[in-house]
Coordinates of C-alpha atoms and ligand atoms in Angstrom, one line a residue:
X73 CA 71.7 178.6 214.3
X74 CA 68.5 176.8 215.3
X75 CA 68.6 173.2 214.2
X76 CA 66.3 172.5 210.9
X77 CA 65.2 168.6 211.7
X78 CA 63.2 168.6 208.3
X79 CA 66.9 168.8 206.6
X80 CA 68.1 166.1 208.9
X81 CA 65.9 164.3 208.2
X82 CA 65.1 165.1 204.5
X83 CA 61.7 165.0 205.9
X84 CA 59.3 167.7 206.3
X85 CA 57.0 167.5 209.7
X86 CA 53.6 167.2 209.4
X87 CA 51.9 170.0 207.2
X88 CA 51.0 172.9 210.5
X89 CA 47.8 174.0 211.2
X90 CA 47.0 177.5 211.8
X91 CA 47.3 178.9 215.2
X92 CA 44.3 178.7 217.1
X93 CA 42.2 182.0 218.0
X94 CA 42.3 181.9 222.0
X95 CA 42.0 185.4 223.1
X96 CA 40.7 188.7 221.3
X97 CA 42.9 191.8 222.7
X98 CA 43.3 190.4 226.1
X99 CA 39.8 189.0 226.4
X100 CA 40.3 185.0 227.3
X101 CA 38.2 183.4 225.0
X102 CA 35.5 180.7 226.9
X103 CA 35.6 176.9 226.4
X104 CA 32.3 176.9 224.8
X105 CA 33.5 178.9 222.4
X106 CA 36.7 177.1 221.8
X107 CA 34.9 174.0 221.3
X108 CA 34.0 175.0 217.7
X109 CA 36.9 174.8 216.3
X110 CA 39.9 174.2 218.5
X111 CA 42.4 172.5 217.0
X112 CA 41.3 172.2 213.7
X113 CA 42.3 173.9 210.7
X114 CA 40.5 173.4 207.9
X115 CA 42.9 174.4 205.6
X116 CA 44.5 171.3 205.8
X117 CA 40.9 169.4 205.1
X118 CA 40.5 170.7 201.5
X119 CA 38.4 173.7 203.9
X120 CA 36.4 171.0 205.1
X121 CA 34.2 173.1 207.8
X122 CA 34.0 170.1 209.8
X123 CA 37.0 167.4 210.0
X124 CA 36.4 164.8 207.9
X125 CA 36.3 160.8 209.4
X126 CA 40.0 160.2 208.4
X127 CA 39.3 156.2 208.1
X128 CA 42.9 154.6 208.0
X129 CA 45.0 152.0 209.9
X130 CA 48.0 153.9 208.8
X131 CA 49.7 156.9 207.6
X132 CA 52.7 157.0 204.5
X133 CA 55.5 158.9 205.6
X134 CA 57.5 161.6 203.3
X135 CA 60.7 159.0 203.4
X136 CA 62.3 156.3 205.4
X137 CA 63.8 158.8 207.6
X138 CA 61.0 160.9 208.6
X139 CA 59.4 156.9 209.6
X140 CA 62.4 156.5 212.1
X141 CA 62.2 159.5 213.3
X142 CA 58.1 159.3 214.1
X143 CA 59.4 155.7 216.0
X144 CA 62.2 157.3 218.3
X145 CA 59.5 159.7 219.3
X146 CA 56.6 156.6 219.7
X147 CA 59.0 154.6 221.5
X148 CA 60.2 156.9 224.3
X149 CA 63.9 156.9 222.6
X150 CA 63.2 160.8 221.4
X151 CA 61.5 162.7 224.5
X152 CA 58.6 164.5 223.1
X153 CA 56.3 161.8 221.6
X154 CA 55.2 161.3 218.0
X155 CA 56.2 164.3 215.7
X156 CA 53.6 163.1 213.0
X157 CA 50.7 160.8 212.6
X158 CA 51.9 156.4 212.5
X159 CA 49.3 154.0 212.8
X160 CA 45.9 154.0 213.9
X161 CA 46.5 152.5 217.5
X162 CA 48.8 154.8 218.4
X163 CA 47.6 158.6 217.4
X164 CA 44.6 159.6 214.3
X165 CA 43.6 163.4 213.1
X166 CA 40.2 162.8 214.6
X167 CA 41.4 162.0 218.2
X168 CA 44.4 164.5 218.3
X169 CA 41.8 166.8 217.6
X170 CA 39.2 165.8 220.3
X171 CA 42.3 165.9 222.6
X172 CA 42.9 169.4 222.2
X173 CA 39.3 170.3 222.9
X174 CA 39.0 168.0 226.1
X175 CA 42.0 169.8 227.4
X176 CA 40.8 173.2 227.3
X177 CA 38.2 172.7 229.9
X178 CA 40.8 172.0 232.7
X179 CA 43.5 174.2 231.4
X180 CA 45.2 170.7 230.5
X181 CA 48.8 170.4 229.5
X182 CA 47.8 167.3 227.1
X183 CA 45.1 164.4 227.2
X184 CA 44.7 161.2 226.0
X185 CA 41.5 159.7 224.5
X186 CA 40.3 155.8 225.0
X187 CA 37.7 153.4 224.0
X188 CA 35.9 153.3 226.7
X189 CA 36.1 155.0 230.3
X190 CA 37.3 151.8 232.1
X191 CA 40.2 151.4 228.8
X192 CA 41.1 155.1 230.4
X193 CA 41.2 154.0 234.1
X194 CA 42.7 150.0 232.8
X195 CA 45.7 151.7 230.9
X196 CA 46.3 154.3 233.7
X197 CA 46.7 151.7 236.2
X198 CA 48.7 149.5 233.9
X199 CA 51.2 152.5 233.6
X200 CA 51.9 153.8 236.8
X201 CA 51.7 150.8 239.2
X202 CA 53.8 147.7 239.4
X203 CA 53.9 144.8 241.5
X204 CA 54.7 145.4 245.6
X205 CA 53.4 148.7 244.6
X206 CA 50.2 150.1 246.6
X207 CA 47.4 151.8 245.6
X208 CA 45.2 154.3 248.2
X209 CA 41.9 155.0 246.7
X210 CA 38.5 156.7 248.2
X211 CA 35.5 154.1 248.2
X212 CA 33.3 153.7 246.9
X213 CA 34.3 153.3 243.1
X214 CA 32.5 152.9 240.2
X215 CA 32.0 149.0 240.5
X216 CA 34.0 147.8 237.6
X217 CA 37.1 150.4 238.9
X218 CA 36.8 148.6 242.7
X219 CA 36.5 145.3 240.8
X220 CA 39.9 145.9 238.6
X221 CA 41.7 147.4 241.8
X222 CA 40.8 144.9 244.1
X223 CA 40.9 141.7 242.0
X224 CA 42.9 141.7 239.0
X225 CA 45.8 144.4 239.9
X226 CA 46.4 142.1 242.6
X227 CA 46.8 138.8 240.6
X228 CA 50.0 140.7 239.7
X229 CA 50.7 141.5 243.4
X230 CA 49.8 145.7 243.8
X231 CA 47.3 145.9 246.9
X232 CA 45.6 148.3 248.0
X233 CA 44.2 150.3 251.3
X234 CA 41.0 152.3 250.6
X235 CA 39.1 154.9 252.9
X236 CA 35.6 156.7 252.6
X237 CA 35.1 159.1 250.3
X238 CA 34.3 161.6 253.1
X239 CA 37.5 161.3 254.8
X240 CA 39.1 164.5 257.1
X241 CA 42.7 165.8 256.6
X242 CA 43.2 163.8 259.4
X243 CA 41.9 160.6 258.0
X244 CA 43.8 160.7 254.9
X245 CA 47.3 161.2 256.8
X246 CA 46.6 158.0 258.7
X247 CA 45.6 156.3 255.1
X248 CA 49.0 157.6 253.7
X249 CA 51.2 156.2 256.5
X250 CA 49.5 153.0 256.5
X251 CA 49.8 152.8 252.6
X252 CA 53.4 153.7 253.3
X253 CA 54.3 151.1 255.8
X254 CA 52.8 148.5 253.8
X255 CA 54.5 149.6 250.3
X256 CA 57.9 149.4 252.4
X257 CA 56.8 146.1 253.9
X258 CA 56.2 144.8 250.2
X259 CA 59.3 145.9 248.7
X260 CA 57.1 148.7 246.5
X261 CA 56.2 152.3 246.7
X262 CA 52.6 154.3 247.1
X263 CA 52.1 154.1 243.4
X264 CA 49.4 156.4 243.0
X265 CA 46.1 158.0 244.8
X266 CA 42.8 157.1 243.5
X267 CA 39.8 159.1 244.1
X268 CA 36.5 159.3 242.6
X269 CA 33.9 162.5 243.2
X270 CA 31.2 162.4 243.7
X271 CA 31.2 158.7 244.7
X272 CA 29.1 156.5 242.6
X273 CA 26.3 156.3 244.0
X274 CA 26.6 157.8 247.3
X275 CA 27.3 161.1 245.5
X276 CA 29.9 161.3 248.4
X277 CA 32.7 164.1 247.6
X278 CA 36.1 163.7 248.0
X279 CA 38.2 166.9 249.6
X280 CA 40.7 166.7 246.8
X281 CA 42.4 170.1 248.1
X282 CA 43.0 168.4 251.3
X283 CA 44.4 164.9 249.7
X284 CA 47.1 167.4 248.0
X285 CA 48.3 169.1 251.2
X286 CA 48.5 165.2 252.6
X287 CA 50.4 164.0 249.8
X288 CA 52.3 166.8 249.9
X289 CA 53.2 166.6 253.6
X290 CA 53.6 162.8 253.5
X291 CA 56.3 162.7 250.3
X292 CA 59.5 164.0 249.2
X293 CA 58.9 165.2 245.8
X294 CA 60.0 162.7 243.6
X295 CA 58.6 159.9 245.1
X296 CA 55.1 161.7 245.3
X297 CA 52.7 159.3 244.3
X298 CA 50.0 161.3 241.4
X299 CA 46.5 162.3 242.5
X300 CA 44.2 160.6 240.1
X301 CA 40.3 161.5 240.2
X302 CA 37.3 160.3 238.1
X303 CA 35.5 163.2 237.6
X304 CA 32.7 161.6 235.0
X305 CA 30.0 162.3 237.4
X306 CA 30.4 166.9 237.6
X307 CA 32.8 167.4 234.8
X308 CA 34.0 169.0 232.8
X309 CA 31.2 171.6 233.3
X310 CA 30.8 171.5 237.0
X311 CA 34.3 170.6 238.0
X312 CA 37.9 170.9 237.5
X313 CA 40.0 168.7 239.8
X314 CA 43.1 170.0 238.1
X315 CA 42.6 173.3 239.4
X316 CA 42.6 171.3 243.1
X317 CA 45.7 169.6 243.2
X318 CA 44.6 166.8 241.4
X319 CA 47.2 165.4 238.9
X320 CA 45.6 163.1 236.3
X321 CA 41.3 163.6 235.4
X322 CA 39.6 160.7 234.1
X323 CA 36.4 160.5 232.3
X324 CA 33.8 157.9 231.4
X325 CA 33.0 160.4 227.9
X326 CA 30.1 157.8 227.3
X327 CA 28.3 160.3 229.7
X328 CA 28.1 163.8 229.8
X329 CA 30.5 164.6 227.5
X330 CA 29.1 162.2 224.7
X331 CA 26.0 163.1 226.2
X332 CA 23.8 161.3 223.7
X333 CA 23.8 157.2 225.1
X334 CA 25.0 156.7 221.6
X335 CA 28.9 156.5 222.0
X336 CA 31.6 154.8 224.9
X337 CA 34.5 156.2 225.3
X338 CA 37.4 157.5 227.8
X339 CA 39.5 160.5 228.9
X340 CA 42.8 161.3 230.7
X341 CA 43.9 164.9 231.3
X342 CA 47.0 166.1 233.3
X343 CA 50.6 167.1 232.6
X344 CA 52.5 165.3 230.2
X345 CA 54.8 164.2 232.8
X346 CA 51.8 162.1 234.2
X347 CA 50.4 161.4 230.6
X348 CA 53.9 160.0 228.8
X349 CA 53.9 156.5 230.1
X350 CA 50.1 156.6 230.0
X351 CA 50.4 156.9 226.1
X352 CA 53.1 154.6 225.8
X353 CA 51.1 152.0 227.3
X354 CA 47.7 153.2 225.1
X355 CA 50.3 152.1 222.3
X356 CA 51.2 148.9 223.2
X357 CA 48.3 147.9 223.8
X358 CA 45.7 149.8 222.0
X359 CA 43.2 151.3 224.1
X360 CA 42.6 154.5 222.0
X361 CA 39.5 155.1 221.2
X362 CA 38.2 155.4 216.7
X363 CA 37.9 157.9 214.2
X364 CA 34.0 157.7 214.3
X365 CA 33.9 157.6 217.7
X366 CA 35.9 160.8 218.2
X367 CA 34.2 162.2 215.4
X368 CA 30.8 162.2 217.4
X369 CA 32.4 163.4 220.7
X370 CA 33.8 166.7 218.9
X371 CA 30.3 167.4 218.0
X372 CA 29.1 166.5 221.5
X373 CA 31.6 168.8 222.8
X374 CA 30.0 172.0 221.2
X375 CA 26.5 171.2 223.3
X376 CA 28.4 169.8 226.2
X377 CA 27.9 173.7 228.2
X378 CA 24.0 173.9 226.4
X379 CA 23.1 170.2 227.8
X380 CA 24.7 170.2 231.2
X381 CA 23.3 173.5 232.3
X382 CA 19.8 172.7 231.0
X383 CA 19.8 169.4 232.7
X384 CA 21.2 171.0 236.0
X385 CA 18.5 173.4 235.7
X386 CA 15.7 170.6 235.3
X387 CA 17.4 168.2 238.3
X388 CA 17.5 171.7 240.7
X389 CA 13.5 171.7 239.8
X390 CA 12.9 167.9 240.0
X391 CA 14.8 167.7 243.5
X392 CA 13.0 170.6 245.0
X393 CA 9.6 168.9 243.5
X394 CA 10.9 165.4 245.2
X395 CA 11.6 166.8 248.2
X396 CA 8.3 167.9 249.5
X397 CA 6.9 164.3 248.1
X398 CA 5.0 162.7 250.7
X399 CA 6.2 159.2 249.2
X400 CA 10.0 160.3 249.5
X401 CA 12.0 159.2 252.5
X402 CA 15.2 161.2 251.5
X403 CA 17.6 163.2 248.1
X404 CA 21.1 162.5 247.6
X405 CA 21.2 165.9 246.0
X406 CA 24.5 167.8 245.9
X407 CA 21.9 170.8 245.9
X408 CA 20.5 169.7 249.0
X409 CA 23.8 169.8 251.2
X410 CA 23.4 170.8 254.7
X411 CA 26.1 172.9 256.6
X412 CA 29.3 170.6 257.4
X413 CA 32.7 168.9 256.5
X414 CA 30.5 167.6 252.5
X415 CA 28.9 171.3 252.0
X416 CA 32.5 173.2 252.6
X417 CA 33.8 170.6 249.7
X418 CA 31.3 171.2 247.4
X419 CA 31.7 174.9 247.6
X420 CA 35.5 174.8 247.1
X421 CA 35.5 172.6 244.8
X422 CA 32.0 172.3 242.3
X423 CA 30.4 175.3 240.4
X424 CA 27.3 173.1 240.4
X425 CA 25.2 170.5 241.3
X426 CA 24.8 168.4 238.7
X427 CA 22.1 166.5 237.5
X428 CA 22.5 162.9 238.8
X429 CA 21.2 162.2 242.3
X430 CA 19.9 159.9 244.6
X431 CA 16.1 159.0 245.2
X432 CA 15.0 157.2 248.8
X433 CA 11.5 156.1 247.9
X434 CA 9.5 154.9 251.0
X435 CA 9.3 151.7 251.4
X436 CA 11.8 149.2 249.9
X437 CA 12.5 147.1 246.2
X438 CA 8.7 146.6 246.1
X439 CA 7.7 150.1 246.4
X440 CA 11.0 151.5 244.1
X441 CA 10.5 148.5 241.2
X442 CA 6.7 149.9 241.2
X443 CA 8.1 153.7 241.0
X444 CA 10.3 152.5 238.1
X445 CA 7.9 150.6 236.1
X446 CA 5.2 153.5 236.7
X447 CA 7.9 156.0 234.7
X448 CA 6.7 157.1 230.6
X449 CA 9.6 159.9 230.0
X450 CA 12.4 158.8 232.3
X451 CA 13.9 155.8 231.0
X452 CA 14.6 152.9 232.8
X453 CA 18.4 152.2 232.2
X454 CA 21.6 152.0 233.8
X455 CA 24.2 154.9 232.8
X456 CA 24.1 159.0 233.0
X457 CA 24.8 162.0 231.4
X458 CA 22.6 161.7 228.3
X459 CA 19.8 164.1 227.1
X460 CA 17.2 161.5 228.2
X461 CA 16.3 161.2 231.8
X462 CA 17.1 158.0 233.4
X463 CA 16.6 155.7 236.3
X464 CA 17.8 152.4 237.8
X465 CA 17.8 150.4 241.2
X466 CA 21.7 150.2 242.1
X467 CA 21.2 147.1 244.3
X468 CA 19.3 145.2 241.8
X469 CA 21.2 146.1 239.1
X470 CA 25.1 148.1 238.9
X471 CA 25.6 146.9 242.3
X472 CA 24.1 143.2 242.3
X473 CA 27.4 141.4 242.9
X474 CA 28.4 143.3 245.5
X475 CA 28.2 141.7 248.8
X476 CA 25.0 142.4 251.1
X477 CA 27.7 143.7 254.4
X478 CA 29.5 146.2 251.6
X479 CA 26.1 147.6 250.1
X480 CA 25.2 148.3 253.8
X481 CA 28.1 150.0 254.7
X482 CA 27.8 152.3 251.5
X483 CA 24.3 153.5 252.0
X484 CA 23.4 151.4 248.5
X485 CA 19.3 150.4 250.2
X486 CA 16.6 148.7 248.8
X487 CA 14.6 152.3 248.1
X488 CA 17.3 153.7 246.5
X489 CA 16.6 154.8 242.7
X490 CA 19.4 156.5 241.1
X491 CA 17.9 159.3 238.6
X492 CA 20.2 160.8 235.8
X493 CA 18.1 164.1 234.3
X494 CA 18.1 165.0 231.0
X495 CA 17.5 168.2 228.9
X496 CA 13.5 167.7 228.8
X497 CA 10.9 170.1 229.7
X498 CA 11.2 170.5 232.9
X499 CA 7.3 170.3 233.8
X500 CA 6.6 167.1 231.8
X501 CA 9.5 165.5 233.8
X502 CA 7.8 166.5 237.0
X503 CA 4.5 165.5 235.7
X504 CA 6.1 162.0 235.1
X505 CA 7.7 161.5 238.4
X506 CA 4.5 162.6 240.5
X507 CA 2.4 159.9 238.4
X508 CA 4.8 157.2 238.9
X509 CA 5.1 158.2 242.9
X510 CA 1.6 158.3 242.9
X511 CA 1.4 154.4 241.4
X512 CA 3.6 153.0 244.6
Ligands
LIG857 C1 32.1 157.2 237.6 C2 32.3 156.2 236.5 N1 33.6 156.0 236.1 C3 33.8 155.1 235.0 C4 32.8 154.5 234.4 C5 33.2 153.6 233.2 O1 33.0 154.2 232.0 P1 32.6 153.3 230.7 O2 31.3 152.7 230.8 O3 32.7 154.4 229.6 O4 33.7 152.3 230.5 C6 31.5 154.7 234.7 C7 30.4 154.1 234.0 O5 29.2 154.1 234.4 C8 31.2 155.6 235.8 O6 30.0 155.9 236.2

């Protein structure tokens, strides 16, 4: 006889929602699609349409020992995590919700939501590496993601050996057995593999296929450190790095998912083997992102197709406009990739090109800062993803601090403008970009 745990407990579990609509006689029903209502049933909202903002620091349980019970499962003693809704830092209606609909665009087995994108990458790291332990990661890295890695993780003794993004099969077995020999000297293990693609702001790609077969080749099973991969800059319309091996997706959401410049917030999506000590440590220390916060994102998420196709339409048409410009040196355009080792990636592993690139002006700061200040529609800000077109100097602004040898050695020049197109009209943003080039 199957086991009743409401009579054990004298507690019933939390009221169940409908089962969600995923297919209709065989035909698998779209993401876009799912994004309207996945996991929300708004018979348990009074019929709500929409969810409501459920503005609470905590939830009443049905009796004292339906409360233990919702511990064993928050504290790791019960496998399976909470069975029911606690307190506000650990799990809310609003962000369960917005977890479900994050999953479905990389066929997730569960994901976790955060307040920001670096909360995501902090409380990842914090999980799944200790001291002695070492982490390999791809370079470069979203600046504030090197800066964590490289100087506070190893306050609390984890190093770490990086290699470029671009790196052959070849490349990233030598990495591995170096991380090795140095998590053995150390006393720790290969604690995880970091990767970020494309690279921000080389818009280098990362052959995440290939780092599996080297992980794969280099570790016994269990002691296989995870694949871990920032896809904020192509996902999770252009790009699914679970599908490639990858083990654990992070996102900055304040970009294309949010998609507004209105909202910060972060995602992790993998198995829940990967995800379980993730959450645990999103509990204790309270990373998660709000109600209001993941309120916004689940009505981002029903655009999120609409908005990245329209801007990767307008950046295909700005690029090819750019391209021909007398005043431009060079595109770091996913678009633009010429036969080789970075094209082969980009076809086995993106369905597009985005709409963030790279633009060389001629000349140097000078000639870009005049460029900038010439712009009326695009925006001059720092950040991507939004339906406003933006622009920024990278070594005069996100990459400032870093050192004048390390900018060199990543391509990050003086001419370089980093564009993020948005969901305008196409025309007017070429219109605006050949004023402001005709200005330097
Ligand atoms: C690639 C990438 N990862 C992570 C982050 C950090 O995200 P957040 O600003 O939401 O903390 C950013 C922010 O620009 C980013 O570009």
């Amino acid at each position: 006889m199957p086991i009743d745990n409401d009579a054990l407990t004298g507690a019933p579990a939390r009221r169940k929602p409908k089962a969600d609509v995923t297919e209709i006689g065989g035909h698998p029903l779209s993401p876009s699609t799912l994004m309207m209502g996945y996991g929300y049933d708004p018979m348990l909202s009074e019929g709500s349409l929409k969810p409501p903002v459920f503005l609470t620091s905590t939830f009443a349980f049905e009796s004292a020992a339906a409360g233990k019970r919702h511990f064993e499962g928050i504290t790791g003693k019960r496998p399976g995590g909470a069975e029911g809704l606690v307190y506000s830092r650990f799990n809310g209606p609003n962000q369960e919700i917005l977890e479900a609909r994050l999953g479905v665009w990389e066929k997730a087995e569960d994901a976790l939501v955060f307040s920001s994108g670096m909360s995501a990458i902090a409380t990842l790291l914090l999980a799944h590496v200790n001291m002695n332990d070492v982490i390999v990661h791809s370079g470069p890295l979203y600046a504030a993601t090197e800066t964590l890695i490289a100087r506070i993780l190893s306050r609390f003794g984890a190093a770490y050996v990086d290699f470029p993004a671009e790196a052959s099969r070849a490349d990233m077995d030598a990495i591995l057995a170096r991380a090795k020999e140095l998590a053995a000297k150390q006393g720790g293990k290969v604690a995880m593999v970091y990767l970020e693609s494309p690279a921000n702001p080389t818009n280098a790609l990362v052959d995440v296929q290939a780092m599996r077969a080297a992980v794969d080749a280099a570790f016994a099973e269990d002691v296989r450190p995870p694949i871990a991969i920032d896809n904020t800059f192509l996902g999770p319309l252009w790009s699914a790095p679970l599908q490639h091996g990858a083990d654990i997706v992070l996102y900055s959401l304040t970009k294309y998912a949010g998609g507004h410049s209105d909202l910060v917030a972060g995602g992790v999506l993998g198995a829940k083997h990967w995800l379980g000590p993730i959450r645990m440590m999103r509990n204790t220390i309270g990373t998660i992102c709000d109600p209001n916060t993941a309120w916004m994102l689940l009505r981002s998420l029903e655009t999120v197709e609409l908005r990245m196709s329209r801007a990767g339409e307008n950046a295909a048409k700005v690029c090819a406009f750019l391209k021909q410009h007398p005043k431009v040196e060079g595109l770091g355009y996913l678009g633009f990739l010429k036969e080789g080792a970075q094209k082969d990636i980009f076809e086995r592993h993106c369905t597009g090109a985005g709409s963030t690139f790279s633009l060389f002006i001629k000349g140097g700061e000078a000639e870009s800062f005049r460029f900038l200040d010439a712009l009326k529609i695009a925006k001059l800000a720092v950040s991507l993803g939004g339906t406003e077109t933006l622009a920024s100097h990278p070594a005069a602004m996100t990459h400032l601090s870093v050192p004048d040898e390390r900018k060199k050695a990543l391509g990050i020049t003086d001419n370089l403008v980093r564009v993020s197109i948005g969901i305008e009209n196409a025309d007017d943003l070429i219109a605006d970009f050949d004023q402001a080039l005709a200005a330097v």
